[in-house]
């Protein structure tokens, strides 16, 4: 008897199986050639969780929709580039044949659509996987990003070298931005800006206006940017390591490269970054070295690299990272192993053997729905100039595990009545992000905007509007850029090069020291002024060298420097004499666009793309007829506002590029018609026979002048009308512009005396009568794409504070109560009073509040969440408002019970969910083994198993008919707390309530599934790290690679989950060799074998023995396929976990 009980425990401890976690899965992805099978594993034990057939090419990603009801497998192969499966990994649809495979994909942040980049842009329904739209835009598509509000996709085309802005409602291109060089990726940063990676630079683009704001210069070809959780830095690899950098760390606030990640030699091999980089924390990023296959970490922001300290981890082929902020786990794949790596301590906490060499690894999980317990802020602490629009205020809501919370309500509130918010309420998107756009009006100094996320999470954004602080360049070119002169004429009528130095307020700086130097080419600087005059200007004249005989021209670069900034002038001298002393032909000018007498027409504030095209061709020498680069083109009308004005974007356009043309994008403003002055080469040629006509611009900005942030009683006519003025992109007022007014919520106010056609001063207005519903009312005025929001408030007089919900709850020590405490502030008519601050206080017991105050919402309700303290007992929380009668909540704190659900109950051998009467099950969950280190076994090796062990007991059912489960062990091993039990024979298949008691607390799970059979093969791990079935030979020795089963032998298998026996036995009784009622099937080498008998194992508890014969003609090998199945009540085979058997 003692050996039998001890043997039962040993068998049970061979495997610490984990329940199959349907919520989160890790996918090992095939290359499509050696295998097409996508294999899923369940963290943290990495037990197999199913398979499905992918594409015939490399599968590179798996994406889950927010609910986890559809998974999308993506492959870079034209056939079945998209495979849609359900949570059980049953294929629902395949994409069929496209012209090319998928290269990028993203769920829209609202979780409703999947956007796939392939031969064309393809959009699918994220709930069903059904196609919605297909758009042929550009060629050689590279990547895609989607706006926070899911309205626009930003599609990167490598063939057209453009970034397209696509409306995902009407499925049309609404804007496009040409970008030079090779384009490798587009990413939307948490600060709300787009980052496009290209040859030798990263473009920073504002997604609303779709205008490039900055270019971050570098030397190489950067990959797609990956951002730190706090949004401060980004990391990208370099595809051209010959430039002596492996990658870069970018400072997103300063828009510069903060540090270069070097190319180094470690352990005798070059460390070169894989194209993909994983940022896992604010100070840490990971990558795989292309040469060594090792994981390296980058210290941020310094860019220092070092091997990740995990002994023996080499030949890594792929990584995937979980979605917490910061990330908690990394999943890695070598050629033979999938592993889970805990980033806190770099601990390997689970592994699985792989049957094929993986192409990639993917992590997929449904979205978290909270509750939110914290938030990360982006674009906080902005310092602004007067009139400068602030960047959007952005937050990311996180749950208690650090995962982004989807669809959490967010209420925005300006603490200064002069500040308006475009939309006072929003919800977080799939990335946990919510944003608000604010208008500061005439506010100066510091102002705050408060955001309330769900219940209890409150953050404040600080914005500071200073006096006119100038943040632009401190030195700029005034004139003289791109001169073209004859080499013998430069000194006759020299055109000076003029710069201007500005102070910190953007005003001319007198007495500043300017340094002039020739940094390329030859020539002499003359009359160089090194100190700025009263206008902040300094100038110099340049005398170029003579063009060598037979040459066409020579070029020089002259640099003007002030402190740590500089500007460069390009100067071209052309040959004026031939080698024989004659007069050489001068360079010719081709003004291709606009033609003679042509009239350019544009709206005020508009940029006319490629409005002026000019090329200059050499007239003599070795480059006759070839384009001359870096010749300046200046365009103007010579007038000032409000007359028509124009200039090239960047002031001067330079000839060059592949076609030799200067491309002048013409910024126009003012109103009216005037001749254009087109000056080439600083006066070399002039054209004044073209014209410009400027018409009123489209509305681009609506400025609130009066009426914002008023408050009034229900149905009151507000004293101030709402007044705003409409301006175009150049700031010109637009009399006659049309406007539309709207109220949110609809019917919350009535607009009177509405002026919706701007008067002579460009103004529109309306009076407002408030409605009867208290709370915030938003009145929006729109004109074209411009919009402004007035925030108004309907206020009530409070007469009572009443309790709504949350009373009488019980929570475990140290954990949050399940529901918030909610009160309502009412007026005399019983209406909720919004916008008032309620005080909350714990007056008795052990608990903490999420906040000591809460502001009533639009319905008059205010809420706080409560977290139980360390001491059990009763808790009293009191809510107060002014002199009104306070409200008390009575709560209770108890000791913790284990955190278990129905999915915590699994077959101890197979890890499959559910339990079988009489068999061994394992319960897995936090709180089961507090204070236990390792495993606790029963003290005695003889006698029945205990019904309580290490403070743990398990009760099946309730009342007099309930049964207590015998306990085999209680374990607390890294990242798993578990209990092994014998499931009582006395329960019946179906659903049952189970109460688990541990550490003085109790948890009742109502819906544990009881199955009639569910076979599970006990396994052990061999010296080769493979899992083998627990088997014995006729001499009683265990089967192993060194002691394999012999063909023709009768082998005994140890299993559990085979169900009822005949005659019946009872819980906690050892087996007597009773036959199993169900028919048992054993498979070796994928073929059925002769089963001699299946019995309840003699001397053991919860363990079954199956004797079978190894066929004499079966194939030998060290790890042959082995299977166990039972015929279920419906006649179908129910298979257990697959395993392996060594056969000689």
PDB file of N, CA and C in Angstrom, residues 174-243:
ATOM      1  N   UNK A 174      -7.437  61.151 -49.816  1.00  0.00           N
ATOM      2  CA  UNK A 174      -7.772  62.545 -49.542  1.00  0.00           C
ATOM      3  C   UNK A 174      -6.545  63.450 -49.560  1.00  0.00           C
ATOM      4  N   UNK A 175      -5.348  62.859 -49.491  1.00  0.00           N
ATOM      5  CA  UNK A 175      -4.119  63.658 -49.567  1.00  0.00           C
ATOM      6  C   UNK A 175      -2.967  62.718 -49.859  1.00  0.00           C
ATOM      7  N   UNK A 176      -1.909  63.278 -50.414  1.00  0.00           N
ATOM      8  CA  UNK A 176      -0.700  62.492 -50.638  1.00  0.00           C
ATOM      9  C   UNK A 176       0.513  63.380 -50.431  1.00  0.00           C
ATOM     10  N   UNK A 177       1.617  62.767 -49.961  1.00  0.00           N
ATOM     11  CA  UNK A 177       2.827  63.517 -49.650  1.00  0.00           C
ATOM     12  C   UNK A 177       4.006  62.835 -50.332  1.00  0.00           C
ATOM     13  N   UNK A 178       4.607  63.478 -51.386  1.00  0.00           N
ATOM     14  CA  UNK A 178       5.796  62.897 -52.014  1.00  0.00           C
ATOM     15  C   UNK A 178       6.968  62.892 -51.020  1.00  0.00           C
ATOM     16  N   UNK A 179       7.729  61.812 -51.012  1.00  0.00           N
ATOM     17  CA  UNK A 179       8.864  61.686 -50.110  1.00  0.00           C
ATOM     18  C   UNK A 179      10.022  61.066 -50.885  1.00  0.00           C
ATOM     19  N   UNK A 180      11.212  61.636 -50.822  1.00  0.00           N
ATOM     20  CA  UNK A 180      12.333  61.111 -51.598  1.00  0.00           C
ATOM     21  C   UNK A 180      12.971  59.903 -50.934  1.00  0.00           C
ATOM     22  N   UNK A 181      13.740  59.157 -51.738  1.00  0.00           N
ATOM     23  CA  UNK A 181      14.536  58.063 -51.204  1.00  0.00           C
ATOM     24  C   UNK A 181      13.756  56.762 -51.089  1.00  0.00           C
ATOM     25  N   UNK A 182      14.456  55.734 -50.581  1.00  0.00           N
ATOM     26  CA  UNK A 182      13.822  54.445 -50.326  1.00  0.00           C
ATOM     27  C   UNK A 182      13.022  54.542 -49.035  1.00  0.00           C
ATOM     28  N   UNK A 183      11.768  54.108 -49.068  1.00  0.00           N
ATOM     29  CA  UNK A 183      10.869  54.211 -47.928  1.00  0.00           C
ATOM     30  C   UNK A 183      10.697  52.833 -47.301  1.00  0.00           C
ATOM     31  N   UNK A 184      10.862  52.731 -45.971  1.00  0.00           N
ATOM     32  CA  UNK A 184      10.869  51.406 -45.334  1.00  0.00           C
ATOM     33  C   UNK A 184       9.752  51.206 -44.322  1.00  0.00           C
ATOM     34  N   UNK A 185       9.145  52.263 -43.779  1.00  0.00           N
ATOM     35  CA  UNK A 185       8.108  52.045 -42.781  1.00  0.00           C
ATOM     36  C   UNK A 185       7.454  53.335 -42.349  1.00  0.00           C
ATOM     37  N   UNK A 186       6.208  53.226 -41.849  1.00  0.00           N
ATOM     38  CA  UNK A 186       5.489  54.364 -41.292  1.00  0.00           C
ATOM     39  C   UNK A 186       4.914  53.936 -39.958  1.00  0.00           C
ATOM     40  N   UNK A 187       5.051  54.800 -38.953  1.00  0.00           N
ATOM     41  CA  UNK A 187       4.559  54.496 -37.612  1.00  0.00           C
ATOM     42  C   UNK A 187       3.919  55.743 -37.028  1.00  0.00           C
ATOM     43  N   UNK A 188       2.800  55.547 -36.333  1.00  0.00           N
ATOM     44  CA  UNK A 188       2.132  56.641 -35.626  1.00  0.00           C
ATOM     45  C   UNK A 188       2.576  56.602 -34.172  1.00  0.00           C
ATOM     46  N   UNK A 189       3.317  57.627 -33.764  1.00  0.00           N
ATOM     47  CA  UNK A 189       3.843  57.658 -32.410  1.00  0.00           C
ATOM     48  C   UNK A 189       2.775  57.959 -31.382  1.00  0.00           C
ATOM     49  N   UNK A 190       3.030  57.622 -30.126  1.00  0.00           N
ATOM     50  CA  UNK A 190       2.052  57.934 -29.077  1.00  0.00           C
ATOM     51  C   UNK A 190       1.858  59.429 -28.857  1.00  0.00           C
ATOM     52  N   UNK A 191       2.748  60.258 -29.435  1.00  0.00           N
ATOM     53  CA  UNK A 191       2.579  61.708 -29.384  1.00  0.00           C
ATOM     54  C   UNK A 191       1.660  62.225 -30.475  1.00  0.00           C
ATOM     55  N   UNK A 192       1.138  61.327 -31.329  1.00  0.00           N
ATOM     56  CA  UNK A 192       0.201  61.725 -32.369  1.00  0.00           C
ATOM     57  C   UNK A 192       0.845  62.112 -33.679  1.00  0.00           C
ATOM     58  N   UNK A 193       2.151  61.944 -33.839  1.00  0.00           N
ATOM     59  CA  UNK A 193       2.834  62.316 -35.071  1.00  0.00           C
ATOM     60  C   UNK A 193       3.219  61.069 -35.864  1.00  0.00           C
ATOM     61  N   UNK A 194       3.266  61.224 -37.197  1.00  0.00           N
ATOM     62  CA  UNK A 194       3.671  60.141 -38.081  1.00  0.00           C
ATOM     63  C   UNK A 194       5.172  60.193 -38.303  1.00  0.00           C
ATOM     64  N   UNK A 195       5.803  59.023 -38.327  1.00  0.00           N
ATOM     65  CA  UNK A 195       7.239  58.924 -38.565  1.00  0.00           C
ATOM     66  C   UNK A 195       7.451  57.988 -39.752  1.00  0.00           C
ATOM     67  N   UNK A 196       8.017  58.543 -40.835  1.00  0.00           N
ATOM     68  CA  UNK A 196       8.269  57.776 -42.048  1.00  0.00           C
ATOM     69  C   UNK A 196       9.772  57.586 -42.184  1.00  0.00           C
ATOM     70  N   UNK A 197      10.212  56.329 -42.244  1.00  0.00           N
ATOM     71  CA  UNK A 197      11.634  56.008 -42.367  1.00  0.00           C
ATOM     72  C   UNK A 197      12.025  55.985 -43.838  1.00  0.00           C
ATOM     73  N   UNK A 198      13.139  56.677 -44.173  1.00  0.00           N
ATOM     74  CA  UNK A 198      13.571  56.801 -45.569  1.00  0.00           C
ATOM     75  C   UNK A 198      15.087  56.903 -45.605  1.00  0.00           C
ATOM     76  N   UNK A 199      15.620  56.903 -46.818  1.00  0.00           N
ATOM     77  CA  UNK A 199      17.067  56.983 -46.985  1.00  0.00           C
ATOM     78  C   UNK A 199      17.618  58.233 -46.312  1.00  0.00           C
ATOM     79  N   UNK A 200      18.532  58.044 -45.367  1.00  0.00           N
ATOM     80  CA  UNK A 200      19.279  59.119 -44.709  1.00  0.00           C
ATOM     81  C   UNK A 200      18.420  60.079 -43.894  1.00  0.00           C
ATOM     82  N   UNK A 201      17.178  59.686 -43.563  1.00  0.00           N
ATOM     83  CA  UNK A 201      16.361  60.601 -42.766  1.00  0.00           C
ATOM     84  C   UNK A 201      15.103  59.889 -42.281  1.00  0.00           C
ATOM     85  N   UNK A 202      14.483  60.521 -41.292  1.00  0.00           N
ATOM     86  CA  UNK A 202      13.149  60.144 -40.851  1.00  0.00           C
ATOM     87  C   UNK A 202      12.285  61.388 -40.962  1.00  0.00           C
ATOM     88  N   UNK A 203      11.187  61.298 -41.715  1.00  0.00           N
ATOM     89  CA  UNK A 203      10.264  62.412 -41.868  1.00  0.00           C
ATOM     90  C   UNK A 203       9.262  62.385 -40.714  1.00  0.00           C
ATOM     91  N   UNK A 204       9.005  63.551 -40.144  1.00  0.00           N
ATOM     92  CA  UNK A 204       8.000  63.692 -39.085  1.00  0.00           C
ATOM     93  C   UNK A 204       6.838  64.493 -39.674  1.00  0.00           C
ATOM     94  N   UNK A 205       5.649  63.886 -39.683  1.00  0.00           N
ATOM     95  CA  UNK A 205       4.498  64.464 -40.393  1.00  0.00           C
ATOM     96  C   UNK A 205       3.333  64.606 -39.437  1.00  0.00           C
ATOM     97  N   UNK A 206       2.662  65.762 -39.500  1.00  0.00           N
ATOM     98  CA  UNK A 206       1.453  65.981 -38.709  1.00  0.00           C
ATOM     99  C   UNK A 206       0.285  65.339 -39.465  1.00  0.00           C
ATOM    100  N   UNK A 207      -0.402  64.343 -38.873  1.00  0.00           N
ATOM    101  CA  UNK A 207      -1.394  63.592 -39.646  1.00  0.00           C
ATOM    102  C   UNK A 207      -2.636  64.385 -40.030  1.00  0.00           C
ATOM    103  N   UNK A 208      -3.025  65.403 -39.251  1.00  0.00           N
ATOM    104  CA  UNK A 208      -4.221  66.167 -39.591  1.00  0.00           C
ATOM    105  C   UNK A 208      -3.975  67.032 -40.822  1.00  0.00           C
ATOM    106  N   UNK A 209      -2.945  67.866 -40.762  1.00  0.00           N
ATOM    107  CA  UNK A 209      -2.631  68.746 -41.897  1.00  0.00           C
ATOM    108  C   UNK A 209      -1.876  68.016 -42.994  1.00  0.00           C
ATOM    109  N   UNK A 210      -1.260  66.874 -42.644  1.00  0.00           N
ATOM    110  CA  UNK A 210      -0.487  66.054 -43.570  1.00  0.00           C
ATOM    111  C   UNK A 210       0.691  66.830 -44.143  1.00  0.00           C
ATOM    112  N   UNK A 211       1.306  67.628 -43.295  1.00  0.00           N
ATOM    113  CA  UNK A 211       2.442  68.454 -43.692  1.00  0.00           C
ATOM    114  C   UNK A 211       3.681  67.976 -42.933  1.00  0.00           C
ATOM    115  N   UNK A 212       4.830  67.756 -43.615  1.00  0.00           N
ATOM    116  CA  UNK A 212       6.061  67.413 -42.899  1.00  0.00           C
ATOM    117  C   UNK A 212       6.480  68.544 -41.963  1.00  0.00           C
ATOM    118  N   UNK A 213       6.746  68.197 -40.711  1.00  0.00           N
ATOM    119  CA  UNK A 213       7.160  69.188 -39.726  1.00  0.00           C
ATOM    120  C   UNK A 213       8.677  69.236 -39.566  1.00  0.00           C
ATOM    121  N   UNK A 214       9.291  68.051 -39.585  1.00  0.00           N
ATOM    122  CA  UNK A 214      10.737  67.969 -39.350  1.00  0.00           C
ATOM    123  C   UNK A 214      11.303  66.850 -40.218  1.00  0.00           C
ATOM    124  N   UNK A 215      12.625  66.934 -40.423  1.00  0.00           N
ATOM    125  CA  UNK A 215      13.380  65.826 -40.992  1.00  0.00           C
ATOM    126  C   UNK A 215      14.518  65.514 -40.033  1.00  0.00           C
ATOM    127  N   UNK A 216      14.592  64.288 -39.569  1.00  0.00           N
ATOM    128  CA  UNK A 216      15.678  63.867 -38.685  1.00  0.00           C
ATOM    129  C   UNK A 216      16.765  63.262 -39.569  1.00  0.00           C
ATOM    130  N   UNK A 217      17.895  63.951 -39.668  1.00  0.00           N
ATOM    131  CA  UNK A 217      18.960  63.524 -40.565  1.00  0.00           C
ATOM    132  C   UNK A 217      19.797  62.423 -39.917  1.00  0.00           C
ATOM    133  N   UNK A 218      20.268  61.480 -40.757  1.00  0.00           N
ATOM    134  CA  UNK A 218      21.138  60.393 -40.295  1.00  0.00           C
ATOM    135  C   UNK A 218      21.873  59.849 -41.502  1.00  0.00           C
ATOM    136  N   UNK A 219      22.721  58.873 -41.281  1.00  0.00           N
ATOM    137  CA  UNK A 219      23.496  58.292 -42.378  1.00  0.00           C
ATOM    138  C   UNK A 219      23.209  56.798 -42.425  1.00  0.00           C
ATOM    139  N   UNK A 220      22.283  56.412 -43.315  1.00  0.00           N
ATOM    140  CA  UNK A 220      21.916  55.015 -43.412  1.00  0.00           C
ATOM    141  C   UNK A 220      20.481  54.874 -43.874  1.00  0.00           C
ATOM    142  N   UNK A 221      19.948  53.661 -43.727  1.00  0.00           N
ATOM    143  CA  UNK A 221      18.571  53.359 -44.110  1.00  0.00           C
ATOM    144  C   UNK A 221      17.838  52.823 -42.878  1.00  0.00           C
ATOM    145  N   UNK A 222      17.072  53.675 -42.188  1.00  0.00           N
ATOM    146  CA  UNK A 222      16.415  53.225 -40.955  1.00  0.00           C
ATOM    147  C   UNK A 222      15.207  52.347 -41.243  1.00  0.00           C
ATOM    148  N   UNK A 223      14.948  51.401 -40.344  1.00  0.00           N
ATOM    149  CA  UNK A 223      13.723  50.623 -40.391  1.00  0.00           C
ATOM    150  C   UNK A 223      12.596  51.353 -39.692  1.00  0.00           C
ATOM    151  N   UNK A 224      11.484  50.660 -39.524  1.00  0.00           N
ATOM    152  CA  UNK A 224      10.315  51.239 -38.867  1.00  0.00           C
ATOM    153  C   UNK A 224      10.625  51.548 -37.409  1.00  0.00           C
ATOM    154  N   UNK A 225      10.157  52.711 -36.931  1.00  0.00           N
ATOM    155  CA  UNK A 225      10.438  53.119 -35.569  1.00  0.00           C
ATOM    156  C   UNK A 225       9.593  52.335 -34.566  1.00  0.00           C
ATOM    157  N   UNK A 226      10.197  52.021 -33.422  1.00  0.00           N
ATOM    158  CA  UNK A 226       9.492  51.422 -32.276  1.00  0.00           C
ATOM    159  C   UNK A 226       9.657  52.375 -31.103  1.00  0.00           C
ATOM    160  N   UNK A 227       8.581  52.613 -30.341  1.00  0.00           N
ATOM    161  CA  UNK A 227       8.545  53.704 -29.373  1.00  0.00           C
ATOM    162  C   UNK A 227       8.617  53.181 -27.940  1.00  0.00           C
ATOM    163  N   UNK A 228       9.238  53.979 -27.057  1.00  0.00           N
ATOM    164  CA  UNK A 228       9.238  53.645 -25.637  1.00  0.00           C
ATOM    165  C   UNK A 228       7.844  53.889 -25.060  1.00  0.00           C
ATOM    166  N   UNK A 229       7.476  53.179 -23.984  1.00  0.00           N
ATOM    167  CA  UNK A 229       6.133  53.361 -23.417  1.00  0.00           C
ATOM    168  C   UNK A 229       5.798  54.802 -23.071  1.00  0.00           C
ATOM    169  N   UNK A 230       6.802  55.582 -22.612  1.00  0.00           N
ATOM    170  CA  UNK A 230       6.513  56.965 -22.238  1.00  0.00           C
ATOM    171  C   UNK A 230       6.524  57.915 -23.429  1.00  0.00           C
ATOM    172  N   UNK A 231       6.799  57.412 -24.636  1.00  0.00           N
ATOM    173  CA  UNK A 231       6.779  58.247 -25.825  1.00  0.00           C
ATOM    174  C   UNK A 231       7.943  59.206 -25.947  1.00  0.00           C
ATOM    175  N   UNK A 232       8.990  59.023 -25.132  1.00  0.00           N
ATOM    176  CA  UNK A 232      10.123  59.961 -25.138  1.00  0.00           C
ATOM    177  C   UNK A 232      11.134  59.636 -26.232  1.00  0.00           C
ATOM    178  N   UNK A 233      11.328  58.341 -26.497  1.00  0.00           N
ATOM    179  CA  UNK A 233      12.351  57.924 -27.451  1.00  0.00           C
ATOM    180  C   UNK A 233      11.768  56.893 -28.420  1.00  0.00           C
ATOM    181  N   UNK A 234      12.491  56.685 -29.516  1.00  0.00           N
ATOM    182  CA  UNK A 234      12.159  55.626 -30.463  1.00  0.00           C
ATOM    183  C   UNK A 234      13.461  54.989 -30.923  1.00  0.00           C
ATOM    184  N   UNK A 235      13.356  53.752 -31.418  1.00  0.00           N
ATOM    185  CA  UNK A 235      14.521  52.993 -31.853  1.00  0.00           C
ATOM    186  C   UNK A 235      14.248  52.458 -33.253  1.00  0.00           C
ATOM    187  N   UNK A 236      15.287  52.439 -34.094  1.00  0.00           N
ATOM    188  CA  UNK A 236      15.175  51.829 -35.420  1.00  0.00           C
ATOM    189  C   UNK A 236      16.506  51.193 -35.769  1.00  0.00           C
ATOM    190  N   UNK A 237      16.461  50.107 -36.529  1.00  0.00           N
ATOM    191  CA  UNK A 237      17.675  49.451 -37.007  1.00  0.00           C
ATOM    192  C   UNK A 237      18.152  50.112 -38.299  1.00  0.00           C
ATOM    193  N   UNK A 238      19.374  49.793 -38.698  1.00  0.00           N
ATOM    194  CA  UNK A 238      19.961  50.340 -39.918  1.00  0.00           C
ATOM    195  C   UNK A 238      20.198  49.202 -40.904  1.00  0.00           C
ATOM    196  N   UNK A 239      19.586  49.289 -42.087  1.00  0.00           N
ATOM    197  CA  UNK A 239      19.773  48.262 -43.119  1.00  0.00           C
ATOM    198  C   UNK A 239      21.103  48.407 -43.838  1.00  0.00           C
ATOM    199  N   UNK A 240      21.815  49.499 -43.591  1.00  0.00           N
ATOM    200  CA  UNK A 240      23.123  49.715 -44.219  1.00  0.00           C
ATOM    201  C   UNK A 240      24.201  49.804 -43.150  1.00  0.00           C
ATOM    202  N   UNK A 241      24.571  48.698 -42.497  1.00  0.00           N
ATOM    203  CA  UNK A 241      25.563  48.783 -41.408  1.00  0.00           C
ATOM    204  C   UNK A 241      26.939  49.221 -41.872  1.00  0.00           C
ATOM    205  N   UNK A 242      27.177  49.230 -43.213  1.00  0.00           N
ATOM    206  CA  UNK A 242      28.460  49.722 -43.706  1.00  0.00           C
ATOM    207  C   UNK A 242      28.677  51.179 -43.344  1.00  0.00           C
ATOM    208  N   UNK A 243      27.597  51.899 -42.976  1.00  0.00           N
ATOM    209  CA  UNK A 243      27.743  53.281 -42.528  1.00  0.00           C
ATOM    210  C   UNK A 243      28.191  53.356 -41.073  1.00  0.00           C
TER     211      UNK A 243
END
